[in-house]
mmCIF file of N, CA and C in Angstrom:
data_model
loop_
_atom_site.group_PDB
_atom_site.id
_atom_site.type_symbol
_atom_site.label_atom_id
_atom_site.label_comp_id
_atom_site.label_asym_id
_atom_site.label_seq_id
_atom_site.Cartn_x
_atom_site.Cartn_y
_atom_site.Cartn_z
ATOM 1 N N UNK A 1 6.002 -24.529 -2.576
ATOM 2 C CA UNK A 1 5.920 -23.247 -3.219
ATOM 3 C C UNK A 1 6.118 -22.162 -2.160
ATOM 4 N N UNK A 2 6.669 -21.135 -2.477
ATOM 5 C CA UNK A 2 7.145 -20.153 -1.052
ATOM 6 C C UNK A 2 6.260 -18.823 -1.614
ATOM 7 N N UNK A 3 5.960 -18.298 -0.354
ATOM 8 C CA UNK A 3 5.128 -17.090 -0.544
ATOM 9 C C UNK A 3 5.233 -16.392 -1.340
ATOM 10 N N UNK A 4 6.573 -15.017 -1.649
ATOM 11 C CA UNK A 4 6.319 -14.546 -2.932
ATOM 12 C C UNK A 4 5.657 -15.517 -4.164
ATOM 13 N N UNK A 5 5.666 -16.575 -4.674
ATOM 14 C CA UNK A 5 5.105 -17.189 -5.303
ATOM 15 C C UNK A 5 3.417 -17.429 -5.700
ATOM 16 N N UNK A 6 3.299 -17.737 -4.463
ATOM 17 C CA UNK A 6 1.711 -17.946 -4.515
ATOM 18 C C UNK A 6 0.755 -16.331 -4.351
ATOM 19 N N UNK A 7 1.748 -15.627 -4.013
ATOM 20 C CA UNK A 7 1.063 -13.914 -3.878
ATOM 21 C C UNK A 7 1.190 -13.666 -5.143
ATOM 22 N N UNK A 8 2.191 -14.001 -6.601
ATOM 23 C CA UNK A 8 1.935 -13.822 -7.539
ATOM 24 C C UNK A 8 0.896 -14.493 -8.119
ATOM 25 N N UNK A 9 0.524 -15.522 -8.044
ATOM 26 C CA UNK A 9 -0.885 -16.184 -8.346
ATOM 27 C C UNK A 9 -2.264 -15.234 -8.534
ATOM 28 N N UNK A 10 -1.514 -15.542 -7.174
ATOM 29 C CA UNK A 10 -3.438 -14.495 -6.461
ATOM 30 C C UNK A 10 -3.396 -13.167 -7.308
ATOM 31 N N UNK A 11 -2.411 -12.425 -7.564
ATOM 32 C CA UNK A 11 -2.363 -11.234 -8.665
ATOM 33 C C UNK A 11 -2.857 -11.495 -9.629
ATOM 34 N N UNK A 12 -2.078 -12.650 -9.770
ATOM 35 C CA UNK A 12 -2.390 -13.047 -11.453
ATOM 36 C C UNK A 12 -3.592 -13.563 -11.561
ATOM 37 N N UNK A 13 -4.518 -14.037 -10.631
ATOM 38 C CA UNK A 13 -5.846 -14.925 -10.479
ATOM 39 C C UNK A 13 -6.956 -13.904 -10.686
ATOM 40 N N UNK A 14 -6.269 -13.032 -9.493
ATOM 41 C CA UNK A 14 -7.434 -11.515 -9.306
ATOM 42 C C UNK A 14 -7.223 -10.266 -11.023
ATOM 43 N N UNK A 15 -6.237 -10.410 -11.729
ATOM 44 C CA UNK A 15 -6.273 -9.519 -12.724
ATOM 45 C C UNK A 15 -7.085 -10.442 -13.667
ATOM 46 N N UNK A 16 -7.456 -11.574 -13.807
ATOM 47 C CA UNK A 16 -8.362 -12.333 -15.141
ATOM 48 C C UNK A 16 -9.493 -11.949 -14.619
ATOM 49 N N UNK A 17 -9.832 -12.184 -13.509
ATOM 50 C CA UNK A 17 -11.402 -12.510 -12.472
ATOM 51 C C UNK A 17 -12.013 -10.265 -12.625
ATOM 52 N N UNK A 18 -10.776 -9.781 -13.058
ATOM 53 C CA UNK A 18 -11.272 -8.510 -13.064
ATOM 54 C C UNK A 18 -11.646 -8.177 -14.866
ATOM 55 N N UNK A 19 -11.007 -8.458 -15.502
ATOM 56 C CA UNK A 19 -10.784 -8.601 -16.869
ATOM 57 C C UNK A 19 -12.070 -9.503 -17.026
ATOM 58 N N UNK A 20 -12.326 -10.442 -16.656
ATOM 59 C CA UNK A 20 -13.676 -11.176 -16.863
ATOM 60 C C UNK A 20 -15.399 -10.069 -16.391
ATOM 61 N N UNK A 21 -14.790 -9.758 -15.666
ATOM 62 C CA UNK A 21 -15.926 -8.581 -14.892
ATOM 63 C C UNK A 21 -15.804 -7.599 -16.090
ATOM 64 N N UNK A 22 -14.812 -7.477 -16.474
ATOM 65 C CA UNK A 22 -14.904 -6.168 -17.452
ATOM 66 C C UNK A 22 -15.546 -6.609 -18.474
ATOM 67 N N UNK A 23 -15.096 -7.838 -19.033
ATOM 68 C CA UNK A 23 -16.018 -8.732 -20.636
ATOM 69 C C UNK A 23 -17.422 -8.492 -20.420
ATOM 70 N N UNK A 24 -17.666 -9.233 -19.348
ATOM 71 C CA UNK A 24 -18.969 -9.449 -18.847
ATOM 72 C C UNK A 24 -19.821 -7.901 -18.995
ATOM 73 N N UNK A 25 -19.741 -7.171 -18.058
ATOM 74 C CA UNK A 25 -20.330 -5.721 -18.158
ATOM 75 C C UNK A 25 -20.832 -5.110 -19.924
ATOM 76 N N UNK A 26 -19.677 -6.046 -20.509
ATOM 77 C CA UNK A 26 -19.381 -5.002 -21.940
ATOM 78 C C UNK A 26 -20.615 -5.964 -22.438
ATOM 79 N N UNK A 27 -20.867 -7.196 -22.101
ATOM 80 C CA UNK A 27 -21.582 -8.317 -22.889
ATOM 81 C C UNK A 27 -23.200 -7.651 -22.643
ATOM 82 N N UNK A 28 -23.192 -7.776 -20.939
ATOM 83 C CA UNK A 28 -24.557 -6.846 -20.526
ATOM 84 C C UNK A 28 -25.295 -5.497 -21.122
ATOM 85 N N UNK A 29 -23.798 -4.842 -21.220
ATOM 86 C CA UNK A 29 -24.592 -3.515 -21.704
ATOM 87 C C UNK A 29 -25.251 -4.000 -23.191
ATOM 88 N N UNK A 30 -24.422 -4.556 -24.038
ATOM 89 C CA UNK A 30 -24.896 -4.547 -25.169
ATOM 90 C C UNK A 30 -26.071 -5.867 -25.341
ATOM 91 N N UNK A 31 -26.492 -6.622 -24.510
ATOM 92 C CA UNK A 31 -27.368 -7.864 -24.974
ATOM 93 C C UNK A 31 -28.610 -6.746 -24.053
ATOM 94 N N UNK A 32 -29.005 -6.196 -22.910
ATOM 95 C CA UNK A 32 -29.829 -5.775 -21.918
ATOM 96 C C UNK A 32 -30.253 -4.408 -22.536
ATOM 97 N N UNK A 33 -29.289 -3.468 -23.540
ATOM 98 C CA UNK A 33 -29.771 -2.125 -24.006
ATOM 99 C C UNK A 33 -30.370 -1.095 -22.579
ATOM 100 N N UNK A 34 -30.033 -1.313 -21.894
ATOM 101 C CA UNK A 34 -30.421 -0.405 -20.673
ATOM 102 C C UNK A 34 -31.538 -0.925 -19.800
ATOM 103 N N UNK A 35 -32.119 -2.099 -19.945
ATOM 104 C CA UNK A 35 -33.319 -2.294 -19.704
ATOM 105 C C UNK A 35 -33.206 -3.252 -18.055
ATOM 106 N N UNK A 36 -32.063 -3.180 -17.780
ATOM 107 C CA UNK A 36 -31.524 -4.013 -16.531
ATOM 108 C C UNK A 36 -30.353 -3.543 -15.319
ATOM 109 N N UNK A 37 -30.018 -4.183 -14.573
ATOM 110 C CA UNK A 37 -28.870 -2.915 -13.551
ATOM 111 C C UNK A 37 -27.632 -4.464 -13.998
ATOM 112 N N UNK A 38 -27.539 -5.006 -14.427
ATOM 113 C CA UNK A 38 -26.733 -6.280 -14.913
ATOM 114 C C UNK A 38 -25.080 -5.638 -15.292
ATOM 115 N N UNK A 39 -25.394 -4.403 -15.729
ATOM 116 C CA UNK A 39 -23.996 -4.072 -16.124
ATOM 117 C C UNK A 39 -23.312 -2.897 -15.062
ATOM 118 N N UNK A 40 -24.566 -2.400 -14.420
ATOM 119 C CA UNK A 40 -23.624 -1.562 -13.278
ATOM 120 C C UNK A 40 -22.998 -2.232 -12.217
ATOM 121 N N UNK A 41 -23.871 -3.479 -12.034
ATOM 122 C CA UNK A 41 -23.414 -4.402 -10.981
ATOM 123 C C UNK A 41 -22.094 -4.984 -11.672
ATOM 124 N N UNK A 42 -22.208 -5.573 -12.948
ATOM 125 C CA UNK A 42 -20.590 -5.975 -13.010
ATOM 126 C C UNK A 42 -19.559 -4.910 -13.189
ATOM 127 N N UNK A 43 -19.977 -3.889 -13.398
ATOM 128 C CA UNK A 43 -18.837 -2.654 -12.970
ATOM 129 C C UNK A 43 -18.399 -2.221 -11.580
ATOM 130 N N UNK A 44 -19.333 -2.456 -10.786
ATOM 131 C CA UNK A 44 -18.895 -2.115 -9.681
ATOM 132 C C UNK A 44 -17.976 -3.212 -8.805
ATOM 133 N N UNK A 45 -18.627 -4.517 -9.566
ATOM 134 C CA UNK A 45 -17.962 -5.286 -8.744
ATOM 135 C C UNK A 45 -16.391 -5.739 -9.760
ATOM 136 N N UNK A 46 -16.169 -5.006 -10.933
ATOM 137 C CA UNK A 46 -14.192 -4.645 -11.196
ATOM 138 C C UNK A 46 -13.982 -4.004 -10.321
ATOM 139 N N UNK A 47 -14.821 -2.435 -9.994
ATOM 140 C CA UNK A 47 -14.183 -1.431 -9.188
ATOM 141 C C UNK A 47 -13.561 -2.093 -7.971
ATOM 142 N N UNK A 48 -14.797 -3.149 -7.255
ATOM 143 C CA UNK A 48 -14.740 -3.241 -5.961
ATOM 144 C C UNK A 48 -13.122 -4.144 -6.036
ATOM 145 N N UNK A 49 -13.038 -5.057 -7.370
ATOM 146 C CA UNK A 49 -11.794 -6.281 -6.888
ATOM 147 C C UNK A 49 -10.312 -5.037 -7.395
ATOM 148 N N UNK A 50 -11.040 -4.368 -8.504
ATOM 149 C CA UNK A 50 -9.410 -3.324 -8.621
ATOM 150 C C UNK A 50 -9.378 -2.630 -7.365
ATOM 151 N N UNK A 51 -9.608 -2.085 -6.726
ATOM 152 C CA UNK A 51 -9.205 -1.460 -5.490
ATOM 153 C C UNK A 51 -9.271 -2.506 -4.299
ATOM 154 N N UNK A 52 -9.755 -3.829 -4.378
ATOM 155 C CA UNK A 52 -8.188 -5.410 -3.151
ATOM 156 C C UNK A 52 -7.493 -5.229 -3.910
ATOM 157 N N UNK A 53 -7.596 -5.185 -5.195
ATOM 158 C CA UNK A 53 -5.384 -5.635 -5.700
ATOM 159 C C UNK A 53 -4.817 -4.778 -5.337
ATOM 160 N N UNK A 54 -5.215 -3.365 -5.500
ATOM 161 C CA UNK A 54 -4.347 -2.280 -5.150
ATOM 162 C C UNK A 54 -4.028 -2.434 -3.759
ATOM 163 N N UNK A 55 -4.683 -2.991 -2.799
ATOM 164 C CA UNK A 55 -4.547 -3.100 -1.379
ATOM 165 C C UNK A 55 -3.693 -4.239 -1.053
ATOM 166 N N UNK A 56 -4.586 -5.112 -2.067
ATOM 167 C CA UNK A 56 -2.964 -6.143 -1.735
ATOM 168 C C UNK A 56 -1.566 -5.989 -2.063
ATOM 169 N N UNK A 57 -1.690 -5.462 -3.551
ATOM 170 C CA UNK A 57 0.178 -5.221 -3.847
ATOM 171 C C UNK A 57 0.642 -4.075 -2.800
ATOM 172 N N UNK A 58 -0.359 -3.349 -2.182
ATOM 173 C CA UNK A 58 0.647 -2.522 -1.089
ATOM 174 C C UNK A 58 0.661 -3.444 -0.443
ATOM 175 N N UNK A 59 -0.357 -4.568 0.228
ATOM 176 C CA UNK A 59 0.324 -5.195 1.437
ATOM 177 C C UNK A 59 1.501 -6.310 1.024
ATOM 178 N N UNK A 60 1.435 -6.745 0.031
ATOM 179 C CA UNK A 60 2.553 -7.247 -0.811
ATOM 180 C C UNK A 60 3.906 -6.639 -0.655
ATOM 181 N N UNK A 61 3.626 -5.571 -1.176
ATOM 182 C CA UNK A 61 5.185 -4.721 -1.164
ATOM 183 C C UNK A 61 5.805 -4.338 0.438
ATOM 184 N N UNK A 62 4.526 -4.013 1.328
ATOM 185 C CA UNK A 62 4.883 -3.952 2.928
ATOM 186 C C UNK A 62 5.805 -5.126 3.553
ATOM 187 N N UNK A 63 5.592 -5.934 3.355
ATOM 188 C CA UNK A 63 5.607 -7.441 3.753
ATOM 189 C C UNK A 63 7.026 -7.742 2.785
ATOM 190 N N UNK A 64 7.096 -7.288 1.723
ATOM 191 C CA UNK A 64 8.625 -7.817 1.482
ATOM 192 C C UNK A 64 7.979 -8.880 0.141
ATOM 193 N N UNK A 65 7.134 -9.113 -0.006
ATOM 194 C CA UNK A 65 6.907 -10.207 -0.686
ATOM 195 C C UNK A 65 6.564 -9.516 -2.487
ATOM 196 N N UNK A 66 7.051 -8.861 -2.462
ATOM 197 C CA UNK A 66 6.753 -8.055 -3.784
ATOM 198 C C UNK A 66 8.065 -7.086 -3.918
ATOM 199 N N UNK A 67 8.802 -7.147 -4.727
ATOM 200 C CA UNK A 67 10.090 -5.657 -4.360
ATOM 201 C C UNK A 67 9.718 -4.486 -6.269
ATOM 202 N N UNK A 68 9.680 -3.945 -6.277
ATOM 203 C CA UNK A 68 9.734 -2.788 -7.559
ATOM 204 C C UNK A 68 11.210 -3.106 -8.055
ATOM 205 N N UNK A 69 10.920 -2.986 -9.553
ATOM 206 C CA UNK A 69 12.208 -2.780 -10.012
ATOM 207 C C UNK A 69 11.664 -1.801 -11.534
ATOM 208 N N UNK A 70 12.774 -1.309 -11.897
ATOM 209 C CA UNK A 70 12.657 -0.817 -13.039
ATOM 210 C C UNK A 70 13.107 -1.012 -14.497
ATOM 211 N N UNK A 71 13.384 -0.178 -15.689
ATOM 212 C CA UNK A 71 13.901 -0.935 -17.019
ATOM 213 C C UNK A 71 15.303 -0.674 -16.906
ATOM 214 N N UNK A 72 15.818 -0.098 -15.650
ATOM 215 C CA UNK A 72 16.762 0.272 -15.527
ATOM 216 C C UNK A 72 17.542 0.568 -14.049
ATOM 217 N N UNK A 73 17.299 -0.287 -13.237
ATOM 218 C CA UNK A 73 17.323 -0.251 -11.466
ATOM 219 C C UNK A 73 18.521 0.622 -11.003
ATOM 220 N N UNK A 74 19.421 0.172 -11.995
ATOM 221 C CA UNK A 74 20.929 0.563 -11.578
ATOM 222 C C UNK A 74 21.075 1.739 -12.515
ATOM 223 N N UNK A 75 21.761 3.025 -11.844
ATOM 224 C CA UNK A 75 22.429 3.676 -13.114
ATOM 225 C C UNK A 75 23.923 3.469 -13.691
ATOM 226 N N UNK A 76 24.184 3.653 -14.576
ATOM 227 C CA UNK A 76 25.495 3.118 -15.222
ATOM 228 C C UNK A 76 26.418 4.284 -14.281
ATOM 229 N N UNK A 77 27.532 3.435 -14.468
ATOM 230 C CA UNK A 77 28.676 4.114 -13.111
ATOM 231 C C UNK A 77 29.296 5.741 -13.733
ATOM 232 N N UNK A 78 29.309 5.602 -15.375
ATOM 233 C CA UNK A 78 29.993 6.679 -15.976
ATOM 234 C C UNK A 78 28.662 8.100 -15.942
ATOM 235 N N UNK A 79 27.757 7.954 -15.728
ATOM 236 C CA UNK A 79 26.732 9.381 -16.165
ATOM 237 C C UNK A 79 26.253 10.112 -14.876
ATOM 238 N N UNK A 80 26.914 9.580 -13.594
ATOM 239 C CA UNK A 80 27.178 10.807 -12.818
ATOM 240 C C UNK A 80 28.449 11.631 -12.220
ATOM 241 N N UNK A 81 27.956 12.672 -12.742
ATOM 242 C CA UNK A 81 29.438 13.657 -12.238
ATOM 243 C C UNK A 81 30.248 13.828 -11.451
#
């Protein structure tokens, strides 16, 4: 398996594991009614993993191992003047 590859993983590993933090929090607030810190802690700890991904897809994109594209990369040859 070659690097870009397995760096998509880990994206893809770290966006469930954040999405799970998010379930979780939503499960806390509503089973605990305020009576516990159960749901700030799983909020903080999305915050803490959404801001590595953001650090990783920059170091991703630094590194070459990630490139941007768009719905439209290329512009068509006729629509500039």
């Amino acid at each position: 398996m070659s690097g870009p590859a397995i760096f998509k993983i880990v994206v893809v590993i770290l966006l469930v594991i954040i999405l799970i933090s998010l379930a979780s929090g939503l499960i806390f607030l509503i089973r605990d009614k305020g009576k516990s810190d159960r749901t700030v802690k799983s909020l903080t700890l999305r915050i803490v993993l959404s801001i590595a991904l953001f650090i990783l897809l920059f170091i991703g994109f630094s590194a070459g191992l990630i490139t941007p594209h768009g719905i439209n990369p290329t512009a068509p040859s006729g629509t500039l003047p």
